[in-house]
Amino acid sequence: MIVSVTADAPHSTSEAVLAAAAEHGLTARMLPDGNGGAAIGISGVVPLPGLQLPGIGEIKMVHKPYMLASLEMRPASTVMVGGVPIGNGEPVLIAGPCAVEGRDELIEAARAARAAGARLLRGGAFKPRTSPYSFQGFGEEGLRHLAAAREETGLPVVTEVMEPDQVELVAEYADMLQIGTRNMANFPLLKRAGQITKPVMLKRGFASTIEEWLMSAEYILAHGNPNVVLCERGIRTFDPTFRFNLDLNAVPGLKELTHLPVLVDPSHGTGQRSLVARMALAGIAAGADGLMIETHPDPAHALCDGAQTITPAELARIHRTMLAMRATIDEQFADEPLVLDPIVLSA
Amino acid sequence: MIVSVTADAPHSTSEAVLAAAAEHGLTARMLPDGNGGAAIGISGVVPLPGLQLPGIGEIKMVHKPYMLASLEMRPASTVMVGGVPIGNGEPVLIAGPCAVEGRDELIEAARAARAAGARLLRGGAFKPRTSPYSFQGFGEEGLRHLAAAREETGLPVVTEVMEPDQVELVAEYADMLQIGTRNMANFPLLKRAGQITKPVMLKRGFASTIEEWLMSAEYILAHGNPNVVLCERGIRTFDPTFRFNLDLNAVPGLKELTHLPVLVDPSHGTGQRSLVARMALAGIAAGADGLMIETHPDPAHALCDGAQTITPAELARIHRTMLAMRATIDEQFADEPLVLDPIVLSA
Amino acid sequence: MIVSVTADAPHSTSEAVLAAAAEHGLTARMLPDGNGGAAIGISGVVPLPGLQLPGIGEIKMVHKPYMLASLEMRPASTVMVGGVPIGNGEPVLIAGPCAVEGRDELIEAARAARAAGARLLRGGAFKPRTSPYSFQGFGEEGLRHLAAAREETGLPVVTEVMEPDQVELVAEYADMLQIGTRNMANFPLLKRAGQITKPVMLKRGFASTIEEWLMSAEYILAHGNPNVVLCERGIRTFDPTFRFNLDLNAVPGLKELTHLPVLVDPSHGTGQRSLVARMALAGIAAGADGLMIETHPDPAHALCDGAQTITPAELARIHRTMLAMRATIDEQFADEPLVLDPIVLSA
Amino acid sequence: MIVSVTADAPHSTSEAVLAAAAEHGLTARMLPDGNGGAAIGISGVVPLPGLQLPGIGEIKMVHKPYMLASLEMRPASTVMVGGVPIGNGEPVLIAGPCAVEGRDELIEAARAARAAGARLLRGGAFKPRTSPYSFQGFGEEGLRHLAAAREETGLPVVTEVMEPDQVELVAEYADMLQIGTRNMANFPLLKRAGQITKPVMLKRGFASTIEEWLMSAEYILAHGNPNVVLCERGIRTFDPTFRFNLDLNAVPGLKELTHLPVLVDPSHGTGQRSLVARMALAGIAAGADGLMIETHPDPAHALCDGAQTITPAELARIHRTMLAMRATIDEQFADEPLVLDPIVLSA
């Protein structure tokens, strides 16, 4: 159940609701509603003598299974990553190499990305690779390089975490932790990511439904971390033409279901450099809150994913066009809401 | 093999090449190359004494299996539909109801679509339906209503043809014939559509690869009709959230492989009214030459597909935004070509 | 609605029900129930004063959308093909080359197939090919060769029909018409196949759901032809390892939903000769009523599909094992019914 | 590269090869070849003065990317699980409840499974669940119950491990560790499972290709654990009729590529009790080395997965039929090898 608490409710009211849930052995999490009040999501039904408590608003008994992630819990969220807002209406660009290579190389890549318009730096220190014989990333050394690049450029950094016991280590260095497509349903990892407060970017499993994706976000939220950002990165289909197929239906679809910000990754979503610019723009047109794009000063010599990596010059062009295009769209869609009839998934 | 014929070649040169192919029992089709010359695609290898003929240009022995549809044959084509160009750089809007309902209703719908910016009218007279017990369309009467709506509004009309023996009938009334997703690999239908000269809009089979789609276009081209327009309309994936998933990767992907214009249908590609505007804009951002959208003055009472049908007012907003957005993109991408490294499919 | 008519009902009762349906403009089709009585499926609701008619049994208002194909209409059907029963408990083997090659070659292939245990001969005269430049079959000449091979061997023949106007022609020569995977939703073809009485083998669309498949069978049944046999032939998945993936879940799944016999085609369902025997046996273990297998005296030189074609010697081994294995299974599963809880699809 | 070492080679030969690999910073693992000799797989190329070493056999420079798992490394393996062989030609039955419920309940379930023919007991102590609010298993207490059930029945036990840090704990109690479908590409977990010697059952990711699956097995093998068993458990397709679609093509397909034993799980592979028996038998006919089936004395009251869980009585029937059927098949296929032309995946 979801219990709304009004902006003028005394602190004791939410305390009482949380206590009642705990008494029944239920999980309860409170999120601000963006208007001064809050909503409390409870993993079951608590008989609320609380109805008499001051400041109790609406009580929803029927809601989505991903209660905390749903729009029934609160309107659109903004997640702050090292001072950069994601979800506040301005599309954000995250860029950088697939893998952290060396300290100097990364700093150079970060400077180029910043100059091209990027607000956040990406780069992998721990790399999930299909083959045990492939390069597996520089590990903690890579994390230190990321911190150095942040120091030099001021760009907050995003990097992948692959196992529960790495969560604290990665959170020490990174401004946002990335959970990759192959780990979207790694529940122990999600739980541990729920126990920190650093933001988490949860990429979609390449064969996961929208509902499963939101349930995975719910794991993080239910364990206490409200700072979750979703990232569509391509799904696996019957067509081997592309490495993956970017599923942009998911972007406006998610906007009807969840308050969490939504990014799009056209690099993995196409697997091919020549498609990145077009699909980046398409992602923004579809309503994404930002883009994550693999860039490298010299894509042909990138340590991994070179085929889908673009140059900083191309990145700059995407950035300019993205901003202009978004302004154009916002102008036309300012007056009336875009959404007409919401998607109904199983309740 | 593909034989280029220069702009200043005498008529006798192409005649000789075509005759040589016929002599070897091969199919040969000539398409203008857009620069005054032409290219002749031959379904096999002809030993060309033609090398000595005046005006023979490049001879390509290695090319895509969909030779006539490929960029190796010629650069981007424009297809004229009742006076409206598709593929000339201006995005075109095709709109109208799923099914033709009645004469007056269709004229009203056509007027509303035109007022909202549509340049072509769509409407189904023959309807492919999953159930034998569902409404199957008004047939020839529906075709007459389409002709009447064109008369009233000046909008050329597009309508579906479902079987080989309907091709001539539908071509009598329509300005462009639509071959639907379930018929993309209906080879007898493709052959017959290749024997007329009216343009054909070939929708993608919902589980067909890019290569299979282009091979189906090749059927039409190889049988003599050069006027083919492709339309991405959503693929079937593992995720039942949406009726279909619009595959926008296909749009820039096709632009690297074929000269044929590419449309996007966000109505079938989402199955849900509330996603249509966003995915329409995403389609344009991805590089589509136009959109096909289901509209109805009163979607709630449409004879079919009401759930994915939008109102003319919504259509007008999409039209305005599409034009402004496209101008913005063109400005940024004017100087340098968008395409970087072409997709390589099996040769 | 489905109206049961008892074995002892006078002829006038079913006549009255059919007349009542016709009066309401509804489609009505009668199938024997296998016990002397019959069931009448009506495409809507008829207010039945018929309740007072003698011999009216159960009236079902709620049933599957593929009413006539459903188990609610009647228990398991047997379809007779040129004297050979399909669905009577004895698994049947259909074999022959992908394409009819020449008269003598086909007779040789037919003799070899018969010697290996085949009860029916397959061979394509009209071939659906992805490329317009590939061999498209020998057409009517191929049909004559099939008739000649039947004459010589006594094997009834099965061959594909690709367009509505070919139905009568093919029915003149063939004992069973095949509708291929790309035509499963070719509704004009299904309608025409419903207007003959020769049996029709309906292959599953490679990306069609079980429900869509049964709706396509319903088209044939609703237009008057009760002799429909289903054939699972592999679906398209994300894994390019195999040409297609044989979906054997469909076999016991269909047995809970439909009375129509179910065949399995392990040749197309794998695309690879070395997997055919194992997947043929798996199909029988899953409960199929028979197998359709591509064989050729010299697979390496077959005109098409050689990679998935086996020799007659291999076919004979499959036949022997299939019979022995089926006897073993029947022995263990004789006492109690196999089916536990039926699948519930949308009603 | 793969270096064969003959049966009569002195110990110093393999020592020298391993040392040479280590010197070059490469991973090298030795597996017995089943004939007294061995093969050493090296993750790169070592210039072998070893060619002069006594007892060096064939050296393969070209092989599958999953070198250690491939048939190029050795012929079919048998993996021993608590004294029970998997892969030796006798199909093995693994059965038990989805989740461990209580000590007494598990012992009862284990006795029933053993009486029905099961040779190994399954039961989940750590349960991956889509929702954070669902029952997550009894954890270590569940492991103790499994050990108690083994004590009582003599059945070795199989249970799931979900994170790297649980590997040692689970290995203390279990005879075989299961890595579930959502963790097939959890590389840190695979690495840790490679550092123990207890057998590991690696289930296929529900959207993973055959090649990705074998690469995941390679992770375990490359980290030192040779005891890997594969388990096909259903893939995700476009058809929502079934929870998953059992991909039996994978069984004979794997037999051409890998020496590892292959099991089939018809419970998850169908999601539906009524299909389990048929698909279990189909799995055996396809060539599986055994079955893993969810059973419960009272499926309707199972803590999870009740819909796909069968009773011990049904299990017994499957067991009897499986053995009889396998004998029948073996008889027919004894003389000649089943496999004809091997599958060629990318090298």
PDB file of N, CA and C in Angstrom, chain B residues 12-79:
ATOM      1  N   SER B  12      21.700   2.981 -77.984  1.00  0.00           N
ATOM      2  CA  SER B  12      22.023   1.641 -78.448  1.00  0.00           C
ATOM      3  C   SER B  12      22.862   0.869 -77.436  1.00  0.00           C
ATOM      4  N   THR B  13      23.605   1.591 -76.594  1.00  0.00           N
ATOM      5  CA  THR B  13      24.453   0.905 -75.618  1.00  0.00           C
ATOM      6  C   THR B  13      23.621   0.148 -74.588  1.00  0.00           C
ATOM      7  N   SER B  14      22.658   0.826 -73.966  1.00  0.00           N
ATOM      8  CA  SER B  14      21.836   0.126 -72.974  1.00  0.00           C
ATOM      9  C   SER B  14      21.009  -0.962 -73.663  1.00  0.00           C
ATOM     10  N   GLU B  15      20.552  -0.685 -74.847  1.00  0.00           N
ATOM     11  CA  GLU B  15      19.809  -1.706 -75.598  1.00  0.00           C
ATOM     12  C   GLU B  15      20.651  -2.968 -75.759  1.00  0.00           C
ATOM     13  N   ALA B  16      21.909  -2.759 -76.088  1.00  0.00           N
ATOM     14  CA  ALA B  16      22.797  -3.910 -76.320  1.00  0.00           C
ATOM     15  C   ALA B  16      23.023  -4.705 -75.037  1.00  0.00           C
ATOM     16  N   VAL B  17      23.172  -3.993 -73.939  1.00  0.00           N
ATOM     17  CA  VAL B  17      23.382  -4.687 -72.667  1.00  0.00           C
ATOM     18  C   VAL B  17      22.135  -5.483 -72.294  1.00  0.00           C
ATOM     19  N   LEU B  18      20.979  -4.845 -72.420  1.00  0.00           N
ATOM     20  CA  LEU B  18      19.731  -5.544 -72.092  1.00  0.00           C
ATOM     21  C   LEU B  18      19.549  -6.765 -73.005  1.00  0.00           C
ATOM     22  N   ALA B  19      19.891  -6.623 -74.262  1.00  0.00           N
ATOM     23  CA  ALA B  19      19.743  -7.741 -75.201  1.00  0.00           C
ATOM     24  C   ALA B  19      20.685  -8.885 -74.829  1.00  0.00           C
ATOM     25  N   ALA B  20      21.905  -8.522 -74.429  1.00  0.00           N
ATOM     26  CA  ALA B  20      22.873  -9.557 -74.047  1.00  0.00           C
ATOM     27  C   ALA B  20      22.369 -10.341 -72.837  1.00  0.00           C
ATOM     28  N   ALA B  21      21.774  -9.630 -71.891  1.00  0.00           N
ATOM     29  CA  ALA B  21      21.232 -10.310 -70.707  1.00  0.00           C
ATOM     30  C   ALA B  21      20.101 -11.244 -71.118  1.00  0.00           C
ATOM     31  N   ALA B  22      19.193 -10.741 -71.930  1.00  0.00           N
ATOM     32  CA  ALA B  22      18.036 -11.547 -72.359  1.00  0.00           C
ATOM     33  C   ALA B  22      18.521 -12.806 -73.063  1.00  0.00           C
ATOM     34  N   GLU B  23      19.547 -12.660 -73.878  1.00  0.00           N
ATOM     35  CA  GLU B  23      20.088 -13.794 -74.595  1.00  0.00           C
ATOM     36  C   GLU B  23      20.578 -14.899 -73.651  1.00  0.00           C
ATOM     37  N   HIS B  24      21.082 -14.476 -72.504  1.00  0.00           N
ATOM     38  CA  HIS B  24      21.551 -15.453 -71.519  1.00  0.00           C
ATOM     39  C   HIS B  24      20.440 -15.886 -70.557  1.00  0.00           C
ATOM     40  N   GLY B  25      19.219 -15.482 -70.843  1.00  0.00           N
ATOM     41  CA  GLY B  25      18.107 -15.886 -69.985  1.00  0.00           C
ATOM     42  C   GLY B  25      18.132 -15.213 -68.622  1.00  0.00           C
ATOM     43  N   LEU B  26      18.730 -14.065 -68.531  1.00  0.00           N
ATOM     44  CA  LEU B  26      18.822 -13.382 -67.237  1.00  0.00           C
ATOM     45  C   LEU B  26      17.840 -12.212 -67.168  1.00  0.00           C
ATOM     46  N   THR B  27      17.432 -11.894 -65.953  1.00  0.00           N
ATOM     47  CA  THR B  27      16.621 -10.703 -65.721  1.00  0.00           C
ATOM     48  C   THR B  27      17.542  -9.487 -65.741  1.00  0.00           C
ATOM     49  N   ALA B  28      17.117  -8.417 -66.425  1.00  0.00           N
ATOM     50  CA  ALA B  28      17.904  -7.180 -66.399  1.00  0.00           C
ATOM     51  C   ALA B  28      16.947  -6.007 -66.241  1.00  0.00           C
ATOM     52  N   ARG B  29      17.290  -5.091 -65.350  1.00  0.00           N
ATOM     53  CA  ARG B  29      16.440  -3.916 -65.128  1.00  0.00           C
ATOM     54  C   ARG B  29      17.317  -2.689 -65.095  1.00  0.00           C
ATOM     55  N   MET B  30      16.846  -1.632 -65.714  1.00  0.00           N
ATOM     56  CA  MET B  30      17.606  -0.390 -65.759  1.00  0.00           C
ATOM     57  C   MET B  30      16.945   0.640 -64.854  1.00  0.00           C
ATOM     58  N   LEU B  31      17.747   1.312 -64.037  1.00  0.00           N
ATOM     59  CA  LEU B  31      17.241   2.434 -63.226  1.00  0.00           C
ATOM     60  C   LEU B  31      18.093   3.657 -63.555  1.00  0.00           C
ATOM     61  N   PRO B  32      17.473   4.836 -63.661  1.00  0.00           N
ATOM     62  CA  PRO B  32      18.260   6.055 -63.838  1.00  0.00           C
ATOM     63  C   PRO B  32      19.144   6.246 -62.607  1.00  0.00           C
ATOM     64  N   ASP B  33      20.307   6.829 -62.801  1.00  0.00           N
ATOM     65  CA  ASP B  33      21.211   6.992 -61.651  1.00  0.00           C
ATOM     66  C   ASP B  33      21.068   8.359 -60.989  1.00  0.00           C
ATOM     67  N   GLY B  34      20.113   9.139 -61.467  1.00  0.00           N
ATOM     68  CA  GLY B  34      19.854  10.419 -60.834  1.00  0.00           C
ATOM     69  C   GLY B  34      20.753  11.528 -61.363  1.00  0.00           C
ATOM     70  N   ASN B  35      21.703  11.157 -62.221  1.00  0.00           N
ATOM     71  CA  ASN B  35      22.630  12.150 -62.785  1.00  0.00           C
ATOM     72  C   ASN B  35      22.632  12.116 -64.308  1.00  0.00           C
ATOM     73  N   GLY B  36      21.534  11.643 -64.859  1.00  0.00           N
ATOM     74  CA  GLY B  36      21.433  11.612 -66.308  1.00  0.00           C
ATOM     75  C   GLY B  36      21.802  10.271 -66.901  1.00  0.00           C
ATOM     76  N   GLY B  37      22.605   9.511 -66.188  1.00  0.00           N
ATOM     77  CA  GLY B  37      22.968   8.191 -66.666  1.00  0.00           C
ATOM     78  C   GLY B  37      22.018   7.148 -66.108  1.00  0.00           C
ATOM     79  N   ALA B  38      22.462   5.907 -66.119  1.00  0.00           N
ATOM     80  CA  ALA B  38      21.621   4.827 -65.625  1.00  0.00           C
ATOM     81  C   ALA B  38      22.500   3.679 -65.159  1.00  0.00           C
ATOM     82  N   ALA B  39      21.882   2.728 -64.469  1.00  0.00           N
ATOM     83  CA  ALA B  39      22.579   1.498 -64.107  1.00  0.00           C
ATOM     84  C   ALA B  39      21.681   0.346 -64.501  1.00  0.00           C
ATOM     85  N   ILE B  40      22.286  -0.720 -64.953  1.00  0.00           N
ATOM     86  CA  ILE B  40      21.532  -1.909 -65.338  1.00  0.00           C
ATOM     87  C   ILE B  40      21.945  -3.037 -64.400  1.00  0.00           C
ATOM     88  N   GLY B  41      20.957  -3.576 -63.688  1.00  0.00           N
ATOM     89  CA  GLY B  41      21.219  -4.708 -62.804  1.00  0.00           C
ATOM     90  C   GLY B  41      20.870  -5.986 -63.534  1.00  0.00           C
ATOM     91  N   ILE B  42      21.787  -6.933 -63.555  1.00  0.00           N
ATOM     92  CA  ILE B  42      21.577  -8.187 -64.279  1.00  0.00           C
ATOM     93  C   ILE B  42      21.712  -9.347 -63.294  1.00  0.00           C
ATOM     94  N   SER B  43      20.753 -10.272 -63.346  1.00  0.00           N
ATOM     95  CA  SER B  43      20.703 -11.364 -62.368  1.00  0.00           C
ATOM     96  C   SER B  43      21.689 -12.471 -62.696  1.00  0.00           C
ATOM     97  N   GLY B  44      22.893 -12.116 -62.994  1.00  0.00           N
ATOM     98  CA  GLY B  44      23.901 -13.111 -63.306  1.00  0.00           C
ATOM     99  C   GLY B  44      25.034 -12.415 -64.041  1.00  0.00           C
ATOM    100  N   VAL B  45      25.895 -13.213 -64.625  1.00  0.00           N
ATOM    101  CA  VAL B  45      27.060 -12.635 -65.282  1.00  0.00           C
ATOM    102  C   VAL B  45      26.927 -12.771 -66.799  1.00  0.00           C
ATOM    103  N   VAL B  46      27.026 -11.655 -67.472  1.00  0.00           N
ATOM    104  CA  VAL B  46      26.991 -11.651 -68.934  1.00  0.00           C
ATOM    105  C   VAL B  46      28.388 -11.281 -69.431  1.00  0.00           C
ATOM    106  N   PRO B  47      28.988 -12.103 -70.275  1.00  0.00           N
ATOM    107  CA  PRO B  47      30.300 -11.746 -70.823  1.00  0.00           C
ATOM    108  C   PRO B  47      30.092 -10.569 -71.764  1.00  0.00           C
ATOM    109  N   LEU B  48      30.546  -9.390 -71.367  1.00  0.00           N
ATOM    110  CA  LEU B  48      30.191  -8.173 -72.075  1.00  0.00           C
ATOM    111  C   LEU B  48      31.197  -7.792 -73.139  1.00  0.00           C
ATOM    112  N   PRO B  49      30.890  -8.099 -74.369  1.00  0.00           N
ATOM    113  CA  PRO B  49      31.668  -7.482 -75.433  1.00  0.00           C
ATOM    114  C   PRO B  49      31.356  -5.990 -75.325  1.00  0.00           C
ATOM    115  N   GLY B  50      30.301  -5.706 -74.544  1.00  0.00           N
ATOM    116  CA  GLY B  50      29.855  -4.361 -74.244  1.00  0.00           C
ATOM    117  C   GLY B  50      30.957  -3.473 -73.700  1.00  0.00           C
ATOM    118  N   LEU B  51      32.036  -4.062 -73.225  1.00  0.00           N
ATOM    119  CA  LEU B  51      33.124  -3.227 -72.729  1.00  0.00           C
ATOM    120  C   LEU B  51      33.599  -2.268 -73.816  1.00  0.00           C
ATOM    121  N   GLN B  52      33.381  -2.693 -75.042  1.00  0.00           N
ATOM    122  CA  GLN B  52      33.792  -1.822 -76.146  1.00  0.00           C
ATOM    123  C   GLN B  52      32.685  -0.845 -76.552  1.00  0.00           C
ATOM    124  N   LEU B  53      31.477  -1.043 -76.006  1.00  0.00           N
ATOM    125  CA  LEU B  53      30.371  -0.143 -76.357  1.00  0.00           C
ATOM    126  C   LEU B  53      30.651   1.251 -75.823  1.00  0.00           C
ATOM    127  N   PRO B  54      30.222   2.286 -76.513  1.00  0.00           N
ATOM    128  CA  PRO B  54      30.442   3.648 -76.003  1.00  0.00           C
ATOM    129  C   PRO B  54      29.525   3.917 -74.799  1.00  0.00           C
ATOM    130  N   GLY B  55      30.077   4.542 -73.776  1.00  0.00           N
ATOM    131  CA  GLY B  55      29.243   4.984 -72.652  1.00  0.00           C
ATOM    132  C   GLY B  55      29.070   3.961 -71.548  1.00  0.00           C
ATOM    133  N   ILE B  56      29.824   2.879 -71.561  1.00  0.00           N
ATOM    134  CA  ILE B  56      29.779   1.925 -70.453  1.00  0.00           C
ATOM    135  C   ILE B  56      30.681   2.463 -69.343  1.00  0.00           C
ATOM    136  N   GLY B  57      30.146   2.573 -68.139  1.00  0.00           N
ATOM    137  CA  GLY B  57      30.930   3.044 -67.006  1.00  0.00           C
ATOM    138  C   GLY B  57      31.428   1.868 -66.181  1.00  0.00           C
ATOM    139  N   GLU B  58      31.319   2.005 -64.859  1.00  0.00           N
ATOM    140  CA  GLU B  58      31.809   0.970 -63.951  1.00  0.00           C
ATOM    141  C   GLU B  58      30.995  -0.321 -64.088  1.00  0.00           C
ATOM    142  N   ILE B  59      31.670  -1.440 -63.956  1.00  0.00           N
ATOM    143  CA  ILE B  59      30.980  -2.740 -63.918  1.00  0.00           C
ATOM    144  C   ILE B  59      31.276  -3.377 -62.574  1.00  0.00           C
ATOM    145  N   LYS B  60      30.183  -3.623 -61.781  1.00  0.00           N
ATOM    146  CA  LYS B  60      30.388  -4.211 -60.442  1.00  0.00           C
ATOM    147  C   LYS B  60      29.994  -5.676 -60.467  1.00  0.00           C
ATOM    148  N   MET B  61      30.963  -6.525 -60.215  1.00  0.00           N
ATOM    149  CA  MET B  61      30.686  -7.955 -60.174  1.00  0.00           C
ATOM    150  C   MET B  61      30.232  -8.361 -58.760  1.00  0.00           C
ATOM    151  N   VAL B  62      30.683  -7.633 -57.748  1.00  0.00           N
ATOM    152  CA  VAL B  62      30.334  -7.966 -56.366  1.00  0.00           C
ATOM    153  C   VAL B  62      29.392  -6.895 -55.852  1.00  0.00           C
ATOM    154  N   HIS B  63      28.247  -7.311 -55.392  1.00  0.00           N
ATOM    155  CA  HIS B  63      27.258  -6.348 -54.892  1.00  0.00           C
ATOM    156  C   HIS B  63      26.310  -7.082 -53.965  1.00  0.00           C
ATOM    157  N   LYS B  64      25.383  -6.330 -53.384  1.00  0.00           N
ATOM    158  CA  LYS B  64      24.406  -6.928 -52.479  1.00  0.00           C
ATOM    159  C   LYS B  64      23.465  -7.871 -53.236  1.00  0.00           C
ATOM    160  N   PRO B  65      22.895  -8.857 -52.547  1.00  0.00           N
ATOM    161  CA  PRO B  65      21.955  -9.761 -53.223  1.00  0.00           C
ATOM    162  C   PRO B  65      20.703  -9.007 -53.687  1.00  0.00           C
ATOM    163  N   TYR B  66      20.363  -7.907 -52.988  1.00  0.00           N
ATOM    164  CA  TYR B  66      19.242  -7.063 -53.420  1.00  0.00           C
ATOM    165  C   TYR B  66      19.832  -5.936 -54.274  1.00  0.00           C
ATOM    166  N   MET B  67      20.427  -6.376 -55.379  1.00  0.00           N
ATOM    167  CA  MET B  67      21.122  -5.515 -56.340  1.00  0.00           C
ATOM    168  C   MET B  67      20.379  -4.234 -56.700  1.00  0.00           C
ATOM    169  N   LEU B  68      19.156  -4.370 -57.203  1.00  0.00           N
ATOM    170  CA  LEU B  68      18.435  -3.193 -57.711  1.00  0.00           C
ATOM    171  C   LEU B  68      18.059  -2.236 -56.590  1.00  0.00           C
ATOM    172  N   ALA B  69      17.864  -2.756 -55.390  1.00  0.00           N
ATOM    173  CA  ALA B  69      17.460  -1.920 -54.264  1.00  0.00           C
ATOM    174  C   ALA B  69      18.653  -1.268 -53.586  1.00  0.00           C
ATOM    175  N   SER B  70      19.868  -1.692 -53.958  1.00  0.00           N
ATOM    176  CA  SER B  70      21.040  -1.286 -53.175  1.00  0.00           C
ATOM    177  C   SER B  70      21.583   0.077 -53.581  1.00  0.00           C
ATOM    178  N   LEU B  71      22.345   0.657 -52.694  1.00  0.00           N
ATOM    179  CA  LEU B  71      23.034   1.917 -52.982  1.00  0.00           C
ATOM    180  C   LEU B  71      24.117   1.729 -54.032  1.00  0.00           C
ATOM    181  N   GLU B  72      24.476   0.498 -54.286  1.00  0.00           N
ATOM    182  CA  GLU B  72      25.449   0.231 -55.353  1.00  0.00           C
ATOM    183  C   GLU B  72      24.814   0.487 -56.713  1.00  0.00           C
ATOM    184  N   MET B  73      23.507   0.464 -56.764  1.00  0.00           N
ATOM    185  CA  MET B  73      22.789   0.669 -58.028  1.00  0.00           C
ATOM    186  C   MET B  73      22.630   2.157 -58.312  1.00  0.00           C
ATOM    187  N   ARG B  74      22.255   2.913 -57.285  1.00  0.00           N
ATOM    188  CA  ARG B  74      22.076   4.351 -57.490  1.00  0.00           C
ATOM    189  C   ARG B  74      21.964   5.056 -56.133  1.00  0.00           C
ATOM    190  N   PRO B  75      22.176   6.388 -56.106  1.00  0.00           N
ATOM    191  CA  PRO B  75      21.988   7.118 -54.846  1.00  0.00           C
ATOM    192  C   PRO B  75      20.502   7.284 -54.544  1.00  0.00           C
ATOM    193  N   ALA B  76      20.201   7.887 -53.406  1.00  0.00           N
ATOM    194  CA  ALA B  76      18.832   7.998 -52.886  1.00  0.00           C
ATOM    195  C   ALA B  76      17.793   8.350 -53.944  1.00  0.00           C
ATOM    196  N   SER B  77      16.698   7.603 -53.950  1.00  0.00           N
ATOM    197  CA  SER B  77      15.596   7.822 -54.892  1.00  0.00           C
ATOM    198  C   SER B  77      14.518   8.707 -54.289  1.00  0.00           C
ATOM    199  N   THR B  78      13.815   9.398 -55.143  1.00  0.00           N
ATOM    200  CA  THR B  78      12.568  10.052 -54.762  1.00  0.00           C
ATOM    201  C   THR B  78      11.449   9.345 -55.522  1.00  0.00           C
ATOM    202  N   VAL B  79      10.391   8.981 -54.801  1.00  0.00           N
ATOM    203  CA  VAL B  79       9.242   8.335 -55.440  1.00  0.00           C
ATOM    204  C   VAL B  79       8.086   9.328 -55.443  1.00  0.00           C
TER     205      VAL B  79
END
